[in-house]
C-alpha cells in the first residue's frame, strides 16, 4: 500500500513539474507540418515534375528552370523538390546559394525542364508540354 502511494505521489509530482510548453510546441509544429504537406506552395509543380519523370530515364541529366530567379526567393524549393521527385536523374541547378549563376548547365544537360516560362532553344525539340511547363530534349 505504501509503495503504491509513494509511486502515485512520484508520478503526480513529476507530472506537475513537467514543462507542458514543450508538448504544446510539438503539437503546433505537427499541425504546421500537416498544413504544409496539404498545401502545395507552387500549384501544378508536382504534376509538372511527374510529367518530366515519366518522359526521362534514370541517369538522365535535367537542367531546371523555374520562375524564381533567386536561391532564397524560391529556386531552392524548386530544385530540392525536383531532386526528390526526379530521384535517379541528375537535376542540374542553374542558380545556387548566394544566387550564383550556372548558365552552362543548360547546354550540358540532356534535357531542360522549364516550368512557367519559355526559352528560345531552336536546337532542342519540345518533348512534352503540359502542367504549366515544357520539357526540351537533347539537341
Short mmCIF file of C-alpha atoms in Angstrom, two decimals:
data_model
loop_
_atom_site.label_atom_id
_atom_site.label_comp_id
_atom_site.label_asym_id
_atom_site.label_seq_id
_atom_site.Cartn_x
_atom_site.Cartn_y
_atom_site.Cartn_z
CA UNK A 1 0.00 0.00 0.00
CA UNK A 2 2.81 2.39 0.92
CA UNK A 3 4.62 1.53 -2.27
CA UNK A 4 1.58 2.40 -4.40
CA UNK A 5 1.07 5.66 -2.54
CA UNK A 6 4.73 6.59 -2.99
CA UNK A 7 4.62 5.73 -6.69
CA UNK A 8 1.41 7.72 -7.18
CA UNK A 9 2.91 10.73 -5.42
CA UNK A 10 6.06 10.46 -7.50
CA UNK A 11 4.06 10.39 -10.74
CA UNK A 12 1.93 13.37 -9.65
CA UNK A 13 4.98 15.42 -8.68
CA UNK A 14 6.76 14.55 -11.92
CA UNK A 15 3.69 15.44 -13.98
CA UNK A 16 3.22 18.74 -12.13
CA UNK A 17 6.81 19.77 -12.70
CA UNK A 18 6.90 18.78 -16.39
CA UNK A 19 7.29 21.58 -18.91
CA UNK A 20 3.97 21.37 -20.77
CA UNK A 21 5.01 24.11 -23.20
CA UNK A 22 7.20 21.53 -24.97
CA UNK A 23 4.15 19.36 -25.57
CA UNK A 24 2.16 22.33 -26.86
CA UNK A 25 5.04 23.37 -29.20
CA UNK A 26 5.33 19.83 -30.58
CA UNK A 27 1.58 19.80 -31.30
CA UNK A 28 1.79 23.17 -33.10
CA UNK A 29 4.78 22.02 -35.15
CA UNK A 30 2.92 18.85 -36.20
CA UNK A 31 -0.07 20.97 -37.23
CA UNK A 32 2.12 23.29 -39.31
CA UNK A 33 3.82 20.33 -40.97
CA UNK A 34 0.48 18.72 -41.82
CA UNK A 35 -0.75 22.01 -43.29
CA UNK A 36 2.42 22.42 -45.35
CA UNK A 37 2.05 18.90 -46.73
CA UNK A 38 -1.57 19.54 -47.72
CA UNK A 39 -1.00 22.87 -49.45
CA UNK A 40 1.36 22.85 -52.40
CA UNK A 41 3.40 26.09 -52.48
CA UNK A 42 3.55 26.01 -56.29
CA UNK A 43 0.24 24.62 -57.61
CA UNK A 44 0.85 22.38 -60.61
CA UNK A 45 4.59 21.93 -59.97
CA UNK A 46 4.21 18.37 -58.67
CA UNK A 47 2.22 17.39 -61.77
CA UNK A 48 4.85 19.00 -63.99
CA UNK A 49 7.66 17.09 -62.26
CA UNK A 50 5.67 13.86 -62.59
CA UNK A 51 5.38 14.51 -66.33
CA UNK A 52 9.13 15.12 -66.57
CA UNK A 53 9.81 11.92 -64.62
CA UNK A 54 7.52 9.94 -66.93
CA UNK A 55 9.42 11.14 -70.02
CA UNK A 56 13.00 10.78 -68.78
CA UNK A 57 15.07 7.87 -67.54
CA UNK A 58 17.36 7.12 -64.62
CA UNK A 59 20.77 8.67 -65.21
CA UNK A 60 19.47 11.48 -67.45
CA UNK A 61 20.67 14.99 -66.64
CA UNK A 62 17.99 17.67 -66.43
CA UNK A 63 18.62 21.43 -66.14
CA UNK A 64 15.86 23.10 -64.15
CA UNK A 65 14.37 26.49 -64.99
CA UNK A 66 11.61 27.91 -62.76
CA UNK A 67 10.26 31.47 -62.36
CA UNK A 68 12.17 32.18 -59.13
CA UNK A 69 15.39 33.94 -60.03
CA UNK A 70 16.97 33.78 -56.57
CA UNK A 71 18.06 30.84 -54.44
CA UNK A 72 16.40 32.17 -51.28
CA UNK A 73 13.41 33.55 -53.22
CA UNK A 74 12.17 30.09 -54.14
CA UNK A 75 14.62 28.47 -56.53
CA UNK A 76 15.96 26.29 -53.71
CA UNK A 77 12.43 24.90 -53.13
CA UNK A 78 12.03 24.14 -56.83
CA UNK A 79 15.43 22.47 -57.03
CA UNK A 80 15.11 20.32 -53.90
CA UNK A 81 11.55 19.29 -54.78
CA UNK A 82 12.69 18.31 -58.29
CA UNK A 83 15.65 16.38 -56.86
CA UNK A 84 13.24 14.40 -54.71
CA UNK A 85 10.63 13.69 -57.39
CA UNK A 86 13.24 13.03 -60.09
CA UNK A 87 15.35 10.72 -57.93
CA UNK A 88 17.77 8.70 -60.05
CA UNK A 89 18.20 11.56 -62.50
CA UNK A 90 20.79 14.30 -62.23
CA UNK A 91 18.97 17.59 -61.62
CA UNK A 92 21.27 20.46 -62.54
CA UNK A 93 20.51 23.77 -60.85
CA UNK A 94 21.17 26.91 -62.87
CA UNK A 95 21.11 29.04 -59.70
CA UNK A 96 22.94 28.20 -56.49
CA UNK A 97 23.24 29.57 -52.95
CA UNK A 98 24.07 33.25 -52.95
CA UNK A 99 22.30 33.49 -56.33
CA UNK A 100 25.37 32.16 -58.12
CA UNK A 101 24.52 31.59 -61.81
CA UNK A 102 25.37 28.40 -63.74
CA UNK A 103 24.09 29.07 -67.29
CA UNK A 104 26.43 26.46 -68.83
CA UNK A 105 24.43 23.69 -67.19
CA UNK A 106 21.61 24.20 -69.68
CA UNK A 107 24.00 23.30 -72.52
CA UNK A 108 25.46 20.37 -70.56
CA UNK A 109 22.11 18.77 -69.67
CA UNK A 110 20.43 16.14 -71.80
CA UNK A 111 17.01 17.70 -71.01
CA UNK A 112 15.81 21.12 -69.93
CA UNK A 113 12.71 21.32 -67.72
CA UNK A 114 11.08 24.76 -67.92
CA UNK A 115 8.15 25.42 -65.60
CA UNK A 116 6.00 28.53 -66.07
CA UNK A 117 8.26 30.01 -68.67
CA UNK A 118 9.80 29.57 -72.09
CA UNK A 119 13.28 29.69 -73.50
CA UNK A 120 14.43 30.03 -77.07
CA UNK A 121 16.38 26.88 -77.92
CA UNK A 122 15.78 26.00 -81.58
CA UNK A 123 18.31 23.17 -81.38
CA UNK A 124 16.27 21.44 -78.64
CA UNK A 125 12.96 19.84 -79.60
CA UNK A 126 9.98 20.08 -77.26
CA UNK A 127 9.49 16.54 -75.91
CA UNK A 128 6.41 17.38 -73.86
CA UNK A 129 4.23 20.34 -72.93
CA UNK A 130 1.87 20.24 -70.00
CA UNK A 131 1.14 21.15 -66.37
CA UNK A 132 2.41 24.68 -66.85
CA UNK A 133 5.75 23.85 -68.43
CA UNK A 134 7.67 22.06 -71.09
CA UNK A 135 10.45 19.53 -71.37
CA UNK A 136 13.08 20.14 -74.03
CA UNK A 137 15.01 17.18 -75.34
CA UNK A 138 18.59 16.61 -76.39
CA UNK A 139 19.93 18.80 -79.20
#
